[in-house]
Structure formats: structure tokens, C-alpha cells
Amino acid sequence: MRVSVPNIPDAVLRAASSGKAAVSPAFAVDRIVRFLARGNVAVITGAGVSVDSGIRAYRGEKGSYLNPNYKPIFYHELMEPTPRGVGFRQRYWLRSYLGYPSVRDAQPNPVHYALAALQYASVTRHIITQNVDGLHHKAIRDVWDGPKRAEGILELHGTLHSVRCSHGHKVGRQKFQDMLGGANPQWRAFSEELEHSHSKPRTNPDGDVVLPEGTRYDQFIVPECTSCLVENRHNTMQKPEVIFFGESIAAEVKNKSFDIVDKSERLFVVGTTLATFSAFRLVKHALERRKPVLVLNVGPTRAHELTGIEVLELPAGTVLRDVVKQVLGNVAESPTIAKMLESGVVKTPPDDYDDPVPRPTSR
């Protein structure tokens, strides 16, 4: 099976590298305010939105991967029912075991809260996010219950916070994390050591980490699905409810994403290169329906190859709070929205991709 990792076309990267006049924050705020003022705007977000929460994006300002050696595990590899598949699952789950705490403990940043304020005020009724970190949910959970969040936030590529086996049994990610630690006490001790020393490994947006050459993945134990054991079945084929490369998005999710775009008057795209086709096709769909599309992102995106689209190259965190205040006017002073606009962490990770990870003392 041949599956490729999505990329921005070289022609787009070359055109972007030729230089483009920067826009000022004041200009960007004014343009976005006018774009959102009429309401009924759908929002698409990507990894760039979560950078200020301490979660690295896949790509840098030039549109290329921050980690030039980035090599994801594909869906068919992870779920292969062979000894080879066992090896892929050992590799994935060890890296995910060490990386998940950073994603689990991450907190929303001002961009998440600004978009939550726009949702709460019904300016943007739906957010379609490519992120799997759950931070859009965290930003609005104090004022929206679970069902309302599920309606208003569509996780296009799933979530890291639950795990499902090949027979459909579901378990919470933290429970599975505890199972992984129980089955691998030496790695649990190593993880605790990292926590106490504050030397956390570099976490990718999909929740796994980079480990040193020579790491013995073959000694990592992936626990069996407990529900399958009850049914007298042995099964270690388990994955987070995330859409892996080579895996299809569920028809229900795909259809809802198009329905959101169809029912909205405009499309606001924030913090994404649109490299994945699942998001890019929504932008193309909006343009085909003659809906205005505005992109706010740092660096080149696949949107640059489309006509009839407007792009502002600025970090969302520099403008969105001011945008919300101007769009909502006096409503922005209400206690709930005012609190949102005062909330959010800013802990931007470094752009380096070679920060070393200590090895466990024994394996």
C-alpha cells in the first residue's frame, strides 16, 4: 500500500519564499472585524492555533516540516494483524505514552479563548478543527456542556483523549495510559523522572515524542483490550481515536463538515497550512459555493494556489483578542466574555527540532 504524507506543493513554497509585503496588526484587526461582523461564520483551525499552548506545529514559517526527519506511522501499519504490526504498535504506544502527558496537561491559549468568545456570542457557530488536543473544548467547557460542545466543535481528525480497539471497544485515554504504565514499570519510572526533572521530551502535535536512536521498542508491552478479553479474545490492536495518515474520515464527520460550510455565509481559516486534503477540500468547497474565505496564518498555505481567497500572514495571537472586542462591542464587557478575553497561557515552544531526550537508566 502506498500512502503519502500531505505536503504543500513546491510551487507554492517557492512563490512564498519570493517575499510578500507584511500587513500590520492594526490592518489585520480591521480586516478580520469587517469579515466577521455579519456573523454566521464557520471557522477551520489547525496546529498553529495550539502553538502558544506549548504544542509544536508540524511546519515552520517557511512551510516546511520543523522536524526534517518526521516519519509518521500509517494506519495500515498500526493496525496490521501480524508480528510486524505488533512492532509498529510498540513503537507508537511507547512514544505516545511519553508524549501524552504534555498534551493532556496543556491549557488553552488566548486564541482558543478568543474563538470560544466568538462562539459563545454566536458570531461563529461552528469550529472545525484539525487538532486532536481537545483545547477548543477546554476553552468553552465552563459555559457549554458536553452535548453543546460536541455540536459546536467538530474534531475533523478525531481526538487523542480516547482509545478504541479493532473490535470497537472504547476506553478513556488516561485509563489506557495507566494500563501502559502498569505493563511497563521501567518506562513508568522513566516518565515520572522526566516529570520531576521538568525535562519533558519534544512532543509532536499528534501526541508522540522523538526518542533516541537505539531505543528498544520491542521490549515495550502493549496491553490487551480488556473488553476483548471478557469476550475470550486476545487483541492488542488499539489506537487513539485519531485519524492516521492513510485512514479515512468517517462519513458522518465528513458530511457534517461540508454541511457546516454550506450553512455558513463565510469561512475563517486560522493557524493551518491546509496541507491535509480533508481541510483543503472544505476551502475549495466554500469557494465553489462563492463564499468569502479569509485565512490567518504564518507562512505559506495551500490556499495560496487558489484564486478568490484572502490571506493575512500574522500570528493569530497578536490580533484575535482585539478582533473580538471590536466585533462584540459592549457585549465583550459581559462577565463571561471578559473572563475569556483575560484567559489563556502563552508558552510558545522553541522552533528547534534536535532537543535531546535522556535515556532511561535501564530497560
Coordinates of C-alpha atoms in Angstrom, one line a residue:
M1 CA 0.0 0.0 0.0
R2 CA 1.4 3.4 -1.0
V3 CA 0.3 6.3 1.3
S4 CA 2.0 9.7 1.1
V5 CA 2.3 12.4 3.8
P6 CA 0.5 15.5 2.7
N7 CA 2.7 18.4 1.7
I8 CA 2.4 22.0 0.4
P9 CA 3.2 22.0 -3.4
D10 CA 6.8 23.1 -4.2
A11 CA 5.5 25.8 -6.5
V12 CA 3.6 27.4 -3.6
L13 CA 6.6 27.2 -1.3
R14 CA 8.8 28.8 -4.0
A15 CA 6.3 31.6 -4.6
A16 CA 6.0 32.3 -0.9
S17 CA 9.8 32.4 -0.5
S18 CA 10.0 35.2 -3.0
G19 CA 8.6 37.6 -0.4
K20 CA 5.3 39.2 0.4
A21 CA 4.5 42.5 1.9
A22 CA 3.7 42.1 5.6
V23 CA 0.5 43.6 7.0
S24 CA 0.3 45.4 10.3
P25 CA -1.7 44.1 13.2
A26 CA -4.0 47.1 13.0
F27 CA -4.8 46.4 9.3
A28 CA -5.4 42.7 10.1
V29 CA -7.7 43.5 13.0
D30 CA -9.7 45.9 10.9
R31 CA -10.0 43.4 8.0
I32 CA -11.0 40.5 10.2
V33 CA -13.5 42.6 12.1
R34 CA -15.2 43.5 8.8
F35 CA -15.1 39.9 7.7
L36 CA -16.8 38.6 10.9
A37 CA -19.2 41.5 11.5
R38 CA -22.2 39.9 9.8
G39 CA -21.9 36.7 11.8
N40 CA -22.7 33.2 10.6
V41 CA -19.1 32.4 10.0
A42 CA -17.6 28.9 10.1
V43 CA -14.0 28.5 11.4
I44 CA -11.4 26.0 10.5
T45 CA -8.3 25.7 12.8
G46 CA -5.1 23.9 12.7
A47 CA -1.9 23.2 14.6
G48 CA -0.8 26.8 14.6
V49 CA -3.6 27.7 17.0
S50 CA -2.2 25.4 19.7
V51 CA 1.4 26.6 19.5
D52 CA 1.1 29.1 22.3
S53 CA -0.2 26.3 24.5
G54 CA 3.2 24.7 24.2
I55 CA 2.3 22.2 21.4
R56 CA 4.6 22.4 18.4
A57 CA 3.2 22.8 15.0
Y58 CA 4.3 20.4 12.2
R59 CA 5.6 23.2 10.0
G60 CA 7.6 26.5 10.4
E61 CA 7.2 29.9 8.9
K62 CA 8.6 28.7 5.5
G63 CA 6.0 25.9 5.2
S64 CA 8.5 23.0 5.6
Y65 CA 8.5 20.4 8.4
L66 CA 10.2 21.7 11.6
N67 CA 11.5 18.1 12.0
P68 CA 13.1 17.2 8.7
N69 CA 13.1 13.5 9.8
Y70 CA 9.4 13.5 10.5
K71 CA 8.1 10.0 9.8
P72 CA 4.6 9.2 11.0
I73 CA 3.1 5.7 11.5
F74 CA 0.4 5.0 8.9
Y75 CA -3.0 3.5 9.7
H76 CA -2.3 0.2 7.9
E77 CA 0.9 -0.2 9.8
L78 CA -0.5 0.4 13.2
M79 CA -3.5 -1.9 12.7
E80 CA -1.7 -4.7 10.9
P81 CA -2.5 -8.1 12.5
T82 CA 1.0 -9.5 12.1
P83 CA 4.2 -9.5 14.1
R84 CA 5.3 -6.5 12.0
G85 CA 2.1 -4.7 13.2
V86 CA 3.0 -5.6 16.8
G87 CA 6.3 -3.8 16.3
F88 CA 4.6 -0.7 14.9
R89 CA 2.2 -0.6 17.9
Q90 CA 5.1 -1.0 20.3
R91 CA 6.9 1.9 18.7
Y92 CA 3.8 4.1 18.6
W93 CA 2.5 3.4 22.1
L94 CA 5.9 3.9 23.7
R95 CA 6.3 7.3 22.0
S96 CA 2.7 8.2 22.8
Y97 CA 3.0 7.0 26.4
L98 CA 5.8 9.5 27.0
G99 CA 4.2 12.3 24.9
Y100 CA 0.6 12.2 26.1
P101 CA 1.0 13.9 29.5
S102 CA 2.2 17.1 27.8
V103 CA -1.0 17.2 25.6
R104 CA -3.2 16.1 28.4
D105 CA -2.0 18.9 30.7
A106 CA -1.9 21.6 28.0
Q107 CA -4.1 24.6 28.6
P108 CA -5.9 26.8 26.1
N109 CA -4.1 29.9 25.0
P110 CA -5.7 33.4 24.1
V111 CA -6.5 32.3 20.6
H112 CA -8.6 29.4 21.9
Y113 CA -10.4 31.7 24.2
A114 CA -11.0 34.4 21.6
L115 CA -12.6 31.8 19.3
A116 CA -14.6 30.5 22.2
A117 CA -15.9 34.0 22.9
L118 CA -17.0 34.4 19.3
Q119 CA -18.8 31.0 19.5
Y120 CA -20.4 31.9 22.8
A121 CA -21.7 35.2 21.2
S122 CA -23.0 33.2 18.2
V123 CA -20.7 35.1 15.7
T124 CA -19.1 31.8 14.7
R125 CA -21.5 28.9 15.5
H126 CA -19.1 26.1 14.5
I127 CA -15.4 25.4 14.7
I128 CA -14.0 22.6 12.5
T129 CA -10.6 21.8 14.0
Q130 CA -7.9 19.5 12.6
N131 CA -6.3 19.5 16.1
V132 CA -6.6 16.4 18.3
D133 CA -5.6 18.1 21.6
G134 CA -9.1 19.0 22.8
L135 CA -8.1 22.6 23.7
H136 CA -11.2 24.1 21.9
H137 CA -13.3 22.1 24.3
K138 CA -11.3 23.2 27.3
A139 CA -11.7 26.9 26.3
I140 CA -15.5 26.8 26.4
R141 CA -16.3 24.0 28.8
D142 CA -17.2 26.4 31.7
V143 CA -20.2 27.7 29.7
W144 CA -21.1 24.9 27.4
D145 CA -21.9 21.3 28.4
G146 CA -20.7 18.2 26.6
P147 CA -23.5 17.9 24.1
K148 CA -23.3 21.6 23.1
R149 CA -19.6 21.4 22.7
A150 CA -20.0 18.2 20.5
E151 CA -22.4 20.1 18.3
G152 CA -20.3 23.3 18.0
I153 CA -16.8 21.8 17.7
L154 CA -16.2 19.2 15.0
E155 CA -12.9 17.4 15.5
L156 CA -12.1 16.6 11.9
H157 CA -9.2 14.3 12.7
G158 CA -10.5 12.9 16.0
T159 CA -9.2 13.1 19.5
L160 CA -6.2 11.8 21.5
H161 CA -8.3 11.5 24.6
S162 CA -9.9 8.2 23.9
V163 CA -8.7 4.8 22.6
R164 CA -10.6 2.2 20.5
C165 CA -9.7 -1.4 19.7
S166 CA -10.2 -3.1 16.3
H167 CA -13.5 -4.6 17.5
G168 CA -14.9 -1.2 18.5
H169 CA -14.4 -1.2 22.3
K170 CA -13.6 2.2 23.7
V171 CA -11.7 3.3 26.8
G172 CA -10.6 6.7 28.1
R173 CA -7.0 7.7 27.2
Q174 CA -6.0 8.2 30.8
K175 CA -7.2 4.8 31.8
F176 CA -5.2 3.3 28.9
Q177 CA -2.2 5.4 29.9
D178 CA -2.4 3.8 33.4
M179 CA -2.6 0.4 31.7
L180 CA 0.5 1.1 29.7
G181 CA 2.4 2.3 32.8
G182 CA 1.3 -0.8 34.7
A183 CA 2.5 -3.1 32.0
N184 CA 5.9 -1.2 31.7
P185 CA 7.1 -0.2 35.2
Q186 CA 10.5 0.8 34.0
W187 CA 9.1 3.2 31.4
R188 CA 6.6 4.5 34.0
A189 CA 9.5 5.3 36.3
F190 CA 11.3 7.0 33.4
S191 CA 8.2 9.0 32.7
E192 CA 7.9 10.1 36.3
E193 CA 11.6 11.0 36.3
L194 CA 11.0 13.3 33.3
E195 CA 8.1 14.9 35.0
H196 CA 10.0 15.6 38.2
S197 CA 13.1 16.9 36.4
H198 CA 11.0 19.1 34.0
S199 CA 12.9 17.6 31.1
K200 CA 10.0 16.6 29.0
P201 CA 10.7 15.2 25.6
R202 CA 9.7 17.1 22.5
T203 CA 6.1 16.4 21.8
N204 CA 4.6 16.4 18.3
P205 CA 1.1 17.8 17.6
D206 CA -0.2 14.2 17.4
G207 CA 1.0 13.5 20.9
D208 CA 4.0 11.3 20.4
V209 CA 7.7 12.1 21.0
V210 CA 11.1 11.8 19.4
L211 CA 13.2 9.1 21.1
P212 CA 17.0 8.5 20.7
E213 CA 18.4 6.1 18.2
G214 CA 18.7 2.6 19.7
T215 CA 15.6 2.8 21.8
R216 CA 14.3 -0.8 22.4
Y217 CA 10.7 -0.6 21.3
D218 CA 10.5 -4.4 21.1
Q219 CA 10.6 -4.6 24.9
F220 CA 7.6 -2.3 25.4
I221 CA 4.3 -4.2 26.3
V222 CA 1.1 -3.1 24.7
P223 CA -1.8 -4.3 27.0
E224 CA -4.6 -6.2 25.6
C225 CA -8.1 -4.8 25.2
T226 CA -9.9 -5.8 28.5
S227 CA -13.3 -5.9 26.8
C228 CA -12.0 -8.3 24.2
L229 CA -10.6 -10.5 27.0
V230 CA -14.1 -10.7 28.5
E231 CA -15.2 -11.9 25.1
N232 CA -12.5 -14.6 25.2
R233 CA -10.4 -12.8 22.5
H234 CA -6.8 -11.6 22.6
N235 CA -6.4 -8.2 20.9
T236 CA -3.6 -5.6 21.2
M237 CA -4.8 -3.7 18.1
Q238 CA -5.8 -0.5 19.7
K239 CA -5.4 3.1 18.6
P240 CA -6.3 6.6 19.8
E241 CA -9.5 7.9 18.1
V242 CA -7.3 9.9 15.8
I243 CA -7.4 9.8 12.0
F244 CA -3.9 8.5 11.0
F245 CA -2.3 9.0 7.6
G246 CA -3.9 6.6 5.2
E247 CA -7.1 6.3 7.3
S248 CA -10.5 7.7 6.0
I249 CA -12.5 10.2 7.9
A250 CA -15.9 8.7 9.0
A251 CA -18.7 9.6 6.6
E252 CA -20.7 11.2 9.4
V253 CA -17.8 13.6 10.2
K254 CA -17.1 14.4 6.5
N255 CA -20.7 15.1 5.8
K256 CA -21.1 17.3 8.9
S257 CA -18.0 19.3 7.9
F258 CA -19.5 20.1 4.4
D259 CA -22.9 20.8 6.0
I260 CA -21.3 23.4 8.3
V261 CA -19.7 25.1 5.4
D262 CA -22.9 25.0 3.3
K263 CA -24.9 26.6 6.1
S264 CA -22.4 29.3 6.9
E265 CA -22.0 32.5 4.9
R266 CA -18.3 32.8 5.2
L267 CA -15.2 30.7 6.2
F268 CA -12.5 31.9 8.5
V269 CA -9.3 29.7 8.5
V270 CA -6.9 30.1 11.4
G271 CA -3.4 28.6 12.0
T272 CA -3.2 26.0 9.3
T273 CA -1.3 25.3 6.1
L274 CA -4.2 23.3 4.8
A275 CA -1.8 20.6 3.8
T276 CA -4.2 17.9 4.6
F277 CA -6.9 17.3 1.9
S278 CA -9.7 17.0 4.5
A279 CA -9.4 20.7 5.3
F280 CA -8.3 21.9 1.9
R281 CA -11.3 20.5 0.2
L282 CA -13.6 22.4 2.6
V283 CA -11.9 25.6 1.5
K284 CA -12.3 24.7 -2.2
H285 CA -16.0 23.8 -1.5
A286 CA -16.6 27.2 0.1
L287 CA -15.1 28.9 -2.9
E288 CA -17.1 26.8 -5.3
R289 CA -20.2 28.0 -3.4
R290 CA -19.0 31.6 -3.8
K291 CA -18.5 32.1 -0.1
P292 CA -15.8 34.5 1.0
V293 CA -12.7 32.8 2.6
L294 CA -10.2 34.6 4.8
V295 CA -7.0 32.8 6.0
L296 CA -5.0 34.0 9.0
N297 CA -1.7 32.0 9.2
V298 CA 2.1 32.5 9.4
G299 CA 3.8 31.2 6.3
P300 CA 2.6 29.6 3.1
T301 CA -0.5 27.5 2.8
R302 CA -2.2 25.5 0.1
A303 CA -4.7 28.4 -0.1
H304 CA -2.0 30.4 -1.9
E305 CA -2.7 28.2 -5.0
L306 CA -6.4 29.2 -5.0
T307 CA -7.9 32.2 -6.6
G308 CA -10.6 34.3 -4.8
I309 CA -9.1 33.8 -1.4
E310 CA -7.6 36.4 1.0
V311 CA -4.6 35.6 3.2
L312 CA -3.3 37.6 6.2
E313 CA 0.2 36.4 7.3
L314 CA 0.2 37.1 11.0
P315 CA 0.2 35.0 14.2
A316 CA -3.4 34.8 15.4
G317 CA -2.4 35.5 18.9
T318 CA -1.3 39.1 18.0
V319 CA -4.8 40.1 16.8
L320 CA -7.7 37.9 17.8
R321 CA -8.4 39.4 21.2
D322 CA -8.7 42.9 19.7
V323 CA -10.8 41.4 16.9
V324 CA -13.3 40.0 19.5
K325 CA -13.5 43.3 21.4
Q326 CA -14.3 45.2 18.3
V327 CA -16.8 42.7 16.8
L328 CA -18.7 42.3 20.1
G329 CA -18.5 45.9 21.3
N330 CA -20.2 46.3 24.7
V331 CA -21.0 42.6 24.8
A332 CA -17.3 41.9 25.2
E333 CA -17.6 43.5 28.7
S334 CA -20.0 40.9 29.9
P335 CA -18.5 38.9 32.8
T336 CA -18.4 35.6 30.8
I337 CA -16.7 37.0 27.7
A338 CA -14.5 39.4 29.6
K339 CA -13.1 36.4 31.6
M340 CA -12.5 34.6 28.3
L341 CA -10.6 37.5 26.9
E342 CA -8.4 37.6 30.0
S343 CA -7.7 33.9 30.0
G344 CA -5.1 31.8 28.2
V345 CA -1.5 30.6 28.7
V346 CA 1.4 31.7 26.4
K347 CA 4.2 29.2 26.5
T348 CA 5.4 29.0 22.9
P349 CA 7.8 26.1 22.3
P350 CA 11.2 26.7 20.6
D351 CA 11.4 26.1 16.9
D352 CA 14.4 23.7 17.3
Y353 CA 13.9 20.0 16.4
D354 CA 17.0 18.5 17.9
D355 CA 16.5 18.8 21.6
P356 CA 17.9 15.6 23.1
V357 CA 15.9 13.3 25.2
P358 CA 17.6 11.5 28.1
R359 CA 17.6 7.7 28.0
P360 CA 16.1 5.6 30.8
T361 CA 18.9 4.2 33.0
S362 CA 17.7 0.6 32.4
R363 CA 15.2 -1.0 30.0

